[in-house]
PDB file of C-alpha atoms and ligand atoms in Angstrom:
ATOM      1  CA  UNK A1382     129.687  59.640  59.812  1.00 98.00           C
ATOM      2  CA  UNK A1383     129.668  62.179  56.745  1.00 98.00           C
ATOM      3  CA  UNK A1384     130.920  60.457  53.386  1.00 99.00           C
ATOM      4  CA  UNK A1385     131.686  63.122  50.654  1.00 99.00           C
ATOM      5  CA  UNK A1386     132.174  61.816  47.015  1.00 98.00           C
ATOM      6  CA  UNK A1387     133.895  63.720  44.506  1.00 98.00           C
ATOM      7  CA  UNK A1388     133.023  62.147  41.125  1.00 98.00           C
ATOM      8  CA  UNK A1389     131.975  62.887  37.729  1.00 97.00           C
ATOM      9  CA  UNK A1390     128.780  60.318  37.669  1.00 97.00           C
ATOM     10  CA  UNK A1391     126.777  61.266  41.104  1.00 98.00           C
ATOM     11  CA  UNK A1392     123.775  59.523  39.492  1.00 98.00           C
ATOM     12  CA  UNK A1393     125.750  55.934  39.938  1.00 98.00           C
ATOM     13  CA  UNK A1394     125.181  55.982  43.715  1.00 98.00           C
ATOM     14  CA  UNK A1395     121.750  56.981  43.371  1.00 98.00           C
ATOM     15  CA  UNK A1396     120.126  53.636  43.756  1.00 98.00           C
ATOM     16  CA  UNK A1397     122.506  51.595  45.606  1.00 98.00           C
ATOM     17  CA  UNK A1398     122.139  54.393  48.537  1.00 98.00           C
ATOM     18  CA  UNK A1399     118.097  54.506  48.084  1.00 98.00           C
ATOM     19  CA  UNK A1400     117.546  50.753  49.371  1.00 97.00           C
ATOM     20  CA  UNK A1401     118.007  48.152  51.978  1.00 97.00           C
ATOM     21  CA  UNK A1402     120.517  49.104  54.815  1.00 97.00           C
ATOM     22  CA  UNK A1403     122.060  51.973  53.413  1.00 98.00           C
ATOM     23  CA  UNK A1404     119.017  53.884  52.559  1.00 98.00           C
ATOM     24  CA  UNK A1405     117.428  53.063  55.906  1.00 98.00           C
ATOM     25  CA  UNK A1406     120.790  54.079  57.797  1.00 98.00           C
ATOM     26  CA  UNK A1407     120.173  57.823  55.517  1.00 98.00           C
ATOM     27  CA  UNK A1408     117.293  58.069  56.579  1.00 98.00           C
ATOM     28  CA  UNK A1409     117.926  57.400  60.383  1.00 98.00           C
ATOM     29  CA  UNK A1410     120.649  59.871  60.141  1.00 98.00           C
ATOM     30  CA  UNK A1411     123.357  57.554  60.651  1.00 98.00           C
ATOM     31  CA  UNK A1412     125.014  58.271  57.754  1.00 98.00           C
ATOM     32  CA  UNK A1413     124.970  61.289  55.452  1.00 98.00           C
ATOM     33  CA  UNK A1414     126.329  60.900  51.996  1.00 98.00           C
ATOM     34  CA  UNK A1415     127.326  64.266  50.056  1.00 98.00           C
ATOM     35  CA  UNK A1416     127.454  63.742  46.103  1.00 98.00           C
ATOM     36  CA  UNK A1417     129.673  66.564  44.994  1.00 98.00           C
ATOM     37  CA  UNK A1418     130.224  66.626  40.824  1.00 98.00           C
ATOM     38  CA  UNK A1419     133.746  67.251  40.180  1.00 98.00           C
ATOM     39  CA  UNK A1420     132.859  69.611  37.173  1.00 98.00           C
ATOM     40  CA  UNK A1421     131.225  72.057  39.342  1.00 98.00           C
ATOM     41  CA  UNK A1422     134.347  73.201  40.417  1.00 98.00           C
ATOM     42  CA  UNK A1423     136.063  72.929  36.852  1.00 98.00           C
ATOM     43  CA  UNK A1424     136.296  76.750  35.141  1.00 96.00           C
ATOM     44  CA  UNK A1425     135.462  77.511  31.851  1.00 95.00           C
ATOM     45  CA  UNK A1426     132.782  77.564  29.493  1.00 97.00           C
ATOM     46  CA  UNK A1427     132.825  74.204  28.788  1.00 97.00           C
ATOM     47  CA  UNK A1428     134.023  72.915  32.510  1.00 98.00           C
ATOM     48  CA  UNK A1429     136.424  70.918  31.169  1.00 98.00           C
ATOM     49  CA  UNK A1430     137.641  67.652  33.776  1.00 97.00           C
ATOM     50  CA  UNK A1431     140.142  65.888  31.580  1.00 97.00           C
ATOM     51  CA  UNK A1432     143.029  66.551  29.506  1.00 96.00           C
ATOM     52  CA  UNK A1433     145.544  64.756  27.210  1.00 96.00           C
ATOM     53  CA  UNK A1434     148.446  63.007  29.054  1.00 96.00           C
ATOM     54  CA  UNK A1435     151.638  65.073  28.995  1.00 97.00           C
ATOM     55  CA  UNK A1436     154.271  62.778  26.790  1.00 97.00           C
ATOM     56  CA  UNK A1437     151.294  61.028  25.136  1.00 97.00           C
ATOM     57  CA  UNK A1438     149.520  58.053  25.331  1.00 95.00           C
ATOM     58  CA  UNK A1439     146.340  56.624  25.051  1.00 94.00           C
ATOM     59  CA  UNK A1440     143.227  58.175  27.409  1.00 93.00           C
ATOM     60  CA  UNK A1441     142.610  61.012  28.804  1.00 95.00           C
ATOM     61  CA  UNK A1442     143.827  62.024  32.667  1.00 96.00           C
ATOM     62  CA  UNK A1443     141.457  64.002  35.028  1.00 97.00           C
ATOM     63  CA  UNK A1444     142.821  67.464  35.838  1.00 97.00           C
ATOM     64  CA  UNK A1445     144.159  68.132  38.805  1.00 98.00           C
ATOM     65  CA  UNK A1446     142.403  71.662  39.644  1.00 98.00           C
ATOM     66  CA  UNK A1447     138.725  70.735  40.189  1.00 98.00           C
ATOM     67  CA  UNK A1448     139.516  67.644  42.214  1.00 98.00           C
ATOM     68  CA  UNK A1449     141.784  69.833  44.311  1.00 98.00           C
ATOM     69  CA  UNK A1450     139.477  72.737  44.626  1.00 98.00           C
ATOM     70  CA  UNK A1451     136.429  70.478  45.871  1.00 98.00           C
ATOM     71  CA  UNK A1452     138.754  68.945  48.244  1.00 98.00           C
ATOM     72  CA  UNK A1453     140.025  72.710  49.826  1.00 98.00           C
ATOM     73  CA  UNK A1454     136.448  73.992  49.519  1.00 98.00           C
ATOM     74  CA  UNK A1455     135.765  70.755  52.111  1.00 98.00           C
ATOM     75  CA  UNK A1456     138.560  70.908  54.244  1.00 98.00           C
ATOM     76  CA  UNK A1457     138.068  74.446  54.892  1.00 98.00           C
ATOM     77  CA  UNK A1458     134.824  73.834  56.112  1.00 98.00           C
ATOM     78  CA  UNK A1459     136.150  70.750  58.135  1.00 98.00           C
ATOM     79  CA  UNK A1460     139.885  70.591  58.171  1.00 98.00           C
ATOM     80  CA  UNK A1461     139.581  67.248  60.288  1.00 97.00           C
ATOM     81  CA  UNK A1462     137.620  65.422  57.136  1.00 98.00           C
ATOM     82  CA  UNK A1463     140.257  62.347  56.071  1.00 99.00           C
ATOM     83  CA  UNK A1464     140.369  62.324  52.038  1.00 99.00           C
ATOM     84  CA  UNK A1465     141.146  59.210  50.094  1.00 98.00           C
ATOM     85  CA  UNK A1466     141.744  59.080  46.556  1.00 98.00           C
ATOM     86  CA  UNK A1467     140.191  55.499  45.201  1.00 98.00           C
ATOM     87  CA  UNK A1468     142.356  54.186  42.828  1.00 97.00           C
ATOM     88  CA  UNK A1469     144.204  50.411  41.671  1.00 95.00           C
ATOM     89  CA  UNK A1470     147.374  51.832  43.323  1.00 95.00           C
ATOM     90  CA  UNK A1471     146.356  52.416  46.727  1.00 97.00           C
ATOM     91  CA  UNK A1472     146.279  50.081  49.891  1.00 98.00           C
ATOM     92  CA  UNK A1473     143.650  46.664  49.472  1.00 98.00           C
ATOM     93  CA  UNK A1474     140.810  47.550  51.361  1.00 98.00           C
ATOM     94  CA  UNK A1475     139.933  44.759  53.683  1.00 97.00           C
ATOM     95  CA  UNK A1476     137.906  44.323  57.143  1.00 96.00           C
ATOM     96  CA  UNK A1477     141.019  45.989  58.924  1.00 96.00           C
ATOM     97  CA  UNK A1478     141.166  49.124  56.722  1.00 98.00           C
ATOM     98  CA  UNK A1479     136.950  49.762  57.370  1.00 98.00           C
ATOM     99  CA  UNK A1480     137.751  49.157  61.143  1.00 98.00           C
ATOM    100  CA  UNK A1481     140.134  51.718  61.178  1.00 98.00           C
ATOM    101  CA  UNK A1482     137.915  53.859  59.193  1.00 98.00           C
ATOM    102  CA  UNK A1483     134.921  53.623  61.386  1.00 98.00           C
ATOM    103  CA  UNK A1484     136.218  55.447  63.726  1.00 98.00           C
ATOM    104  CA  UNK A1485     136.521  58.804  61.492  1.00 98.00           C
ATOM    105  CA  UNK A1486     133.464  61.050  61.374  1.00 98.00           C
ATOM    106  CA  UNK A1487     134.108  62.673  58.065  1.00 99.00           C
ATOM    107  CA  UNK A1488     135.404  60.752  54.897  1.00 99.00           C
ATOM    108  CA  UNK A1489     135.865  62.058  51.686  1.00 99.00           C
ATOM    109  CA  UNK A1490     136.380  59.739  48.853  1.00 99.00           C
ATOM    110  CA  UNK A1491     137.827  60.715  45.402  1.00 98.00           C
ATOM    111  CA  UNK A1492     136.345  58.948  42.212  1.00 98.00           C
ATOM    112  CA  UNK A1493     139.130  58.473  39.495  1.00 93.00           C
ATOM    113  CA  UNK A1494     137.581  57.885  36.041  1.00 82.00           C
ATOM    114  CA  UNK A1495     139.435  57.502  33.034  1.00 66.00           C
ATOM    115  CA  UNK A1496     143.086  56.535  32.681  1.00 83.00           C
ATOM    116  CA  UNK A1497     144.079  58.250  35.601  1.00 92.00           C
ATOM    117  CA  UNK A1498     144.246  61.319  37.978  1.00 97.00           C
ATOM    118  CA  UNK A1499     147.312  64.115  37.623  1.00 97.00           C
ATOM    119  CA  UNK A1500     149.842  62.959  39.878  1.00 97.00           C
ATOM    120  CA  UNK A1501     149.716  66.638  41.905  1.00 98.00           C
ATOM    121  CA  UNK A1502     145.899  65.058  43.172  1.00 98.00           C
ATOM    122  CA  UNK A1503     148.267  62.391  45.161  1.00 97.00           C
ATOM    123  CA  UNK A1504     149.724  65.143  47.287  1.00 96.00           C
ATOM    124  CA  UNK A1505     146.826  66.270  48.834  1.00 96.00           C
ATOM    125  CA  UNK A1506     145.154  63.156  49.427  1.00 98.00           C
ATOM    126  CA  UNK A1507     145.604  61.321  53.130  1.00 98.00           C
ATOM    127  CA  UNK A1508     145.102  58.128  51.758  1.00 98.00           C
ATOM    128  CA  UNK A1509     144.690  56.026  48.780  1.00 98.00           C
ATOM    129  CA  UNK A1510     142.615  52.927  48.552  1.00 98.00           C
ATOM    130  CA  UNK A1511     141.969  49.994  46.054  1.00 97.00           C
ATOM    131  CA  UNK A1512     139.269  47.315  46.471  1.00 98.00           C
ATOM    132  CA  UNK A1513     141.228  44.603  45.068  1.00 97.00           C
ATOM    133  CA  UNK A1514     143.656  43.413  42.231  1.00 97.00           C
ATOM    134  CA  UNK A1515     141.389  43.813  39.223  1.00 96.00           C
ATOM    135  CA  UNK A1516     140.835  46.724  37.175  1.00 94.00           C
ATOM    136  CA  UNK A1517     137.513  49.013  37.280  1.00 96.00           C
ATOM    137  CA  UNK A1518     136.555  51.478  34.855  1.00 95.00           C
ATOM    138  CA  UNK A1519     136.501  54.192  37.303  1.00 97.00           C
ATOM    139  CA  UNK A1520     136.693  54.740  41.266  1.00 98.00           C
ATOM    140  CA  UNK A1521     132.755  54.876  41.790  1.00 98.00           C
ATOM    141  CA  UNK A1522     131.687  51.383  42.419  1.00 98.00           C
ATOM    142  CA  UNK A1523     134.590  51.224  44.654  1.00 98.00           C
ATOM    143  CA  UNK A1524     133.284  53.917  46.705  1.00 98.00           C
ATOM    144  CA  UNK A1525     129.943  52.188  47.271  1.00 98.00           C
ATOM    145  CA  UNK A1526     132.041  48.779  48.262  1.00 98.00           C
ATOM    146  CA  UNK A1527     133.489  50.937  50.645  1.00 98.00           C
ATOM    147  CA  UNK A1528     130.965  53.063  51.952  1.00 98.00           C
ATOM    148  CA  UNK A1529     129.088  49.702  52.334  1.00 98.00           C
ATOM    149  CA  UNK A1530     131.447  48.068  54.228  1.00 98.00           C
ATOM    150  CA  UNK A1531     132.234  51.161  56.795  1.00 98.00           C
ATOM    151  CA  UNK A1532     128.422  51.806  56.941  1.00 98.00           C
ATOM    152  CA  UNK A1533     127.714  48.384  58.398  1.00 98.00           C
ATOM    153  CA  UNK A1534     130.057  48.850  61.237  1.00 98.00           C
ATOM    154  CA  UNK A1535     128.196  51.822  62.044  1.00 98.00           C
ATOM    155  CA  UNK A1536     126.490  50.937  65.678  1.00 98.00           C
ATOM    156  CA  UNK A1537     122.458  51.049  64.723  1.00 98.00           C
ATOM    157  CA  UNK A1538     122.861  50.129  61.039  1.00 98.00           C
ATOM    158  CA  UNK A1539     122.295  46.820  61.422  1.00 97.00           C
ATOM    159  CA  UNK A1540     119.651  46.708  64.015  1.00 83.00           C
ATOM    160  CA  UNK A1541     118.345  43.436  63.637  1.00 67.00           C
ATOM    161  CA  UNK A1542     119.720  42.028  60.421  1.00 54.00           C
ATOM    162  CA  UNK A1543     122.682  40.844  62.348  1.00 58.00           C
ATOM    163  CA  UNK A1544     125.897  41.505  64.343  1.00 64.00           C
ATOM    164  CA  UNK A1545     129.044  42.107  62.367  1.00 67.00           C
ATOM    165  CA  UNK A1546     131.165  40.130  64.868  1.00 64.00           C
ATOM    166  CA  UNK A1547     129.252  36.911  63.077  1.00 57.00           C
ATOM    167  CA  UNK A1548     130.070  38.156  59.740  1.00 66.00           C
ATOM    168  CA  UNK A1549     132.757  35.876  57.317  1.00 66.00           C
ATOM    169  CA  UNK A1550     136.385  37.575  57.790  1.00 71.00           C
ATOM    170  CA  UNK A1551     135.532  39.984  61.333  1.00 64.00           C
ATOM    171  CA  UNK A1552     137.044  36.862  63.178  1.00 82.00           C
ATOM    172  CA  UNK A1553     139.123  35.761  59.976  1.00 91.00           C
ATOM    173  CA  UNK A1554     137.467  32.572  58.987  1.00 97.00           C
ATOM    174  CA  UNK A1555     134.592  32.021  56.653  1.00 97.00           C
ATOM    175  CA  UNK A1556     130.550  31.830  58.036  1.00 97.00           C
ATOM    176  CA  UNK A1557     129.631  28.137  58.507  1.00 98.00           C
ATOM    177  CA  UNK A1558     126.699  27.251  56.045  1.00 98.00           C
ATOM    178  CA  UNK A1559     123.006  28.477  56.578  1.00 98.00           C
ATOM    179  CA  UNK A1560     119.640  26.852  56.127  1.00 98.00           C
ATOM    180  CA  UNK A1561     116.002  27.999  56.466  1.00 98.00           C
ATOM    181  CA  UNK A1562     112.775  26.629  55.814  1.00 98.00           C
ATOM    182  CA  UNK A1563     111.380  24.299  54.137  1.00 98.00           C
ATOM    183  CA  UNK A1564     112.661  21.587  55.965  1.00 98.00           C
ATOM    184  CA  UNK A1565     113.591  19.610  52.787  1.00 98.00           C
ATOM    185  CA  UNK A1566     113.848  20.765  49.161  1.00 98.00           C
ATOM    186  CA  UNK A1567     113.950  19.108  46.139  1.00 98.00           C
ATOM    187  CA  UNK A1568     115.511  15.670  47.981  1.00 98.00           C
ATOM    188  CA  UNK A1569     118.038  17.731  50.038  1.00 98.00           C
ATOM    189  CA  UNK A1570     117.840  18.279  53.601  1.00 98.00           C
ATOM    190  CA  UNK A1571     118.545  20.333  56.536  1.00 98.00           C
ATOM    191  CA  UNK A1572     121.632  19.105  58.925  1.00 98.00           C
ATOM    192  CA  UNK A1573     120.092  16.892  61.665  1.00 98.00           C
ATOM    193  CA  UNK A1574     121.992  19.063  64.291  1.00 98.00           C
ATOM    194  CA  UNK A1575     120.115  22.145  63.419  1.00 98.00           C
ATOM    195  CA  UNK A1576     116.728  20.871  64.287  1.00 98.00           C
ATOM    196  CA  UNK A1577     117.652  19.173  67.744  1.00 98.00           C
ATOM    197  CA  UNK A1578     117.377  22.352  69.843  1.00 98.00           C
ATOM    198  CA  UNK A1579     121.033  21.610  71.690  1.00 98.00           C
ATOM    199  CA  UNK A1580     122.323  25.027  71.459  1.00 98.00           C
ATOM    200  CA  UNK A1581     125.820  23.468  72.669  1.00 98.00           C
ATOM    201  CA  UNK A1582     126.084  20.649  69.839  1.00 98.00           C
ATOM    202  CA  UNK A1583     124.929  23.225  67.199  1.00 98.00           C
ATOM    203  CA  UNK A1584     127.703  25.933  68.169  1.00 98.00           C
ATOM    204  CA  UNK A1585     130.176  22.674  67.795  1.00 98.00           C
ATOM    205  CA  UNK A1586     128.496  21.808  64.335  1.00 98.00           C
ATOM    206  CA  UNK A1587     129.321  25.392  63.470  1.00 98.00           C
ATOM    207  CA  UNK A1588     132.492  25.792  64.423  1.00 98.00           C
ATOM    208  CA  UNK A1589     133.653  22.461  62.791  1.00 98.00           C
ATOM    209  CA  UNK A1590     131.982  23.767  59.257  1.00 98.00           C
ATOM    210  CA  UNK A1591     133.223  27.149  59.881  1.00 98.00           C
ATOM    211  CA  UNK A1592     137.208  25.544  60.145  1.00 98.00           C
ATOM    212  CA  UNK A1593     136.141  23.136  57.582  1.00 98.00           C
ATOM    213  CA  UNK A1594     134.978  25.727  54.723  1.00 98.00           C
ATOM    214  CA  UNK A1595     137.788  27.986  55.738  1.00 98.00           C
ATOM    215  CA  UNK A1596     140.479  24.838  55.388  1.00 98.00           C
ATOM    216  CA  UNK A1597     138.859  24.015  51.692  1.00 98.00           C
ATOM    217  CA  UNK A1598     138.380  27.095  50.374  1.00 98.00           C
ATOM    218  CA  UNK A1599     141.139  29.898  52.058  1.00 98.00           C
ATOM    219  CA  UNK A1600     143.563  27.866  53.857  1.00 97.00           C
ATOM    220  CA  UNK A1601     145.454  31.241  53.689  1.00 97.00           C
ATOM    221  CA  UNK A1602     143.175  32.666  56.216  1.00 97.00           C
ATOM    222  CA  UNK A1603     144.137  29.780  59.114  1.00 97.00           C
ATOM    223  CA  UNK A1604     147.651  31.157  59.251  1.00 94.00           C
ATOM    224  CA  UNK A1605     146.849  34.895  60.579  1.00 93.00           C
ATOM    225  CA  UNK A1606     143.387  33.512  62.464  1.00 95.00           C
ATOM    226  CA  UNK A1607     142.953  33.279  66.462  1.00 94.00           C
ATOM    227  CA  UNK A1608     142.421  29.533  66.901  1.00 96.00           C
ATOM    228  CA  UNK A1609     142.043  27.664  70.282  1.00 97.00           C
ATOM    229  CA  UNK A1610     143.652  24.283  71.152  1.00 98.00           C
ATOM    230  CA  UNK A1611     140.242  22.700  69.952  1.00 98.00           C
ATOM    231  CA  UNK A1612     140.306  24.557  66.765  1.00 98.00           C
ATOM    232  CA  UNK A1613     143.412  23.202  66.029  1.00 98.00           C
ATOM    233  CA  UNK A1614     142.467  19.940  67.031  1.00 98.00           C
ATOM    234  CA  UNK A1615     139.390  19.639  64.384  1.00 98.00           C
ATOM    235  CA  UNK A1616     141.592  20.762  61.829  1.00 98.00           C
ATOM    236  CA  UNK A1617     144.154  18.206  62.612  1.00 98.00           C
ATOM    237  CA  UNK A1618     140.875  15.770  61.844  1.00 98.00           C
ATOM    238  CA  UNK A1619     139.492  17.263  59.010  1.00 98.00           C
ATOM    239  CA  UNK A1620     142.849  17.085  57.326  1.00 97.00           C
ATOM    240  CA  UNK A1621     142.827  13.694  58.094  1.00 96.00           C
ATOM    241  CA  UNK A1622     139.518  12.943  57.189  1.00 94.00           C
ATOM    242  CA  UNK A1623     140.360  14.694  53.733  1.00 86.00           C
ATOM    243  CA  UNK A1624     142.989  12.450  52.476  1.00 72.00           C
ATOM    244  CA  UNK A1625     145.948  14.334  54.144  1.00 52.00           C
ATOM    245  CA  UNK A1626     147.463  17.632  52.914  1.00 50.00           C
TER     246      UNK A1626
HETATM  247 CL1  6GU B1903     139.551  51.961  43.574  1.00 90.33          CL
HETATM  248  N1  6GU B1903     139.436  51.785  41.167  1.00 90.33           N
HETATM  249  C1  6GU B1903     139.876  51.258  39.955  1.00 90.33           C
HETATM  250  N2  6GU B1903     139.272  52.519  38.497  1.00 90.33           N
HETATM  251  N3  6GU B1903     139.850  49.956  39.561  1.00 90.33           N
HETATM  252  C2  6GU B1903     139.843  49.156  40.861  1.00 90.33           C
HETATM  253  C3  6GU B1903     139.864  49.805  41.740  1.00 90.33           C
HETATM  254  C4  6GU B1903     139.501  51.386  42.218  1.00 90.33           C
HETATM  255  N4  6GU B1903     140.175  49.096  42.877  1.00 90.33           N
HETATM  256  C5  6GU B1903     140.290  47.871  42.216  1.00 90.33           C
HETATM  257  N5  6GU B1903     139.926  48.227  41.567  1.00 90.33           N
END
């Protein structure tokens, strides 16, 4: 998977892409991240990339020409590149969107900054993506979130670190509680069943805790989840024992 990043701040990407799983994925050639400075496509002695908004108002707007030139340069090499504008006005990124994007081979992420991007950039992108209903100072952190989410879905990237199928959200539910050594810490133990060696009992306990946690914290997810008859029965029990509702 190739990620091309169009940004005014390529340095913001260095550390997150150098370490841990993403660093290893890059070393192994499973992902390739090219950082492209939008300023390199700006013209004139000062290579200006932003300007005042027509009609007045606060803040600066990113000029269209440098971004559009950058995108055209990438598309001239690979007409199949999928171009995404990172903006709070886009569709919300979630696990389903990441699963769709991982099927593509070349993503181009445009990171908006300042108060916005000239509307004419919107005309040439394939889609616009936001990472949630809050405001960031720019699209760089959002692009990193997207790269991380998509990369870990590429076969081989996670290795022994875990299987994406077990994650919170991949089945539309929250993950069950996990414990490691020590067996007792500051007077708090580990649930007995996890020490029992009874794998069936452990699976049942984990499913129940997954359902309990999702019911408590994210009941909205239960409506969309793929639940068995047994799951439904456990949920009814959990609702009764927590005092109805
Ligand atoms: Cl993609 N950009 C900015 N600036 N803020 C955001 C965002 C993106 N997604 C959520 N908030």
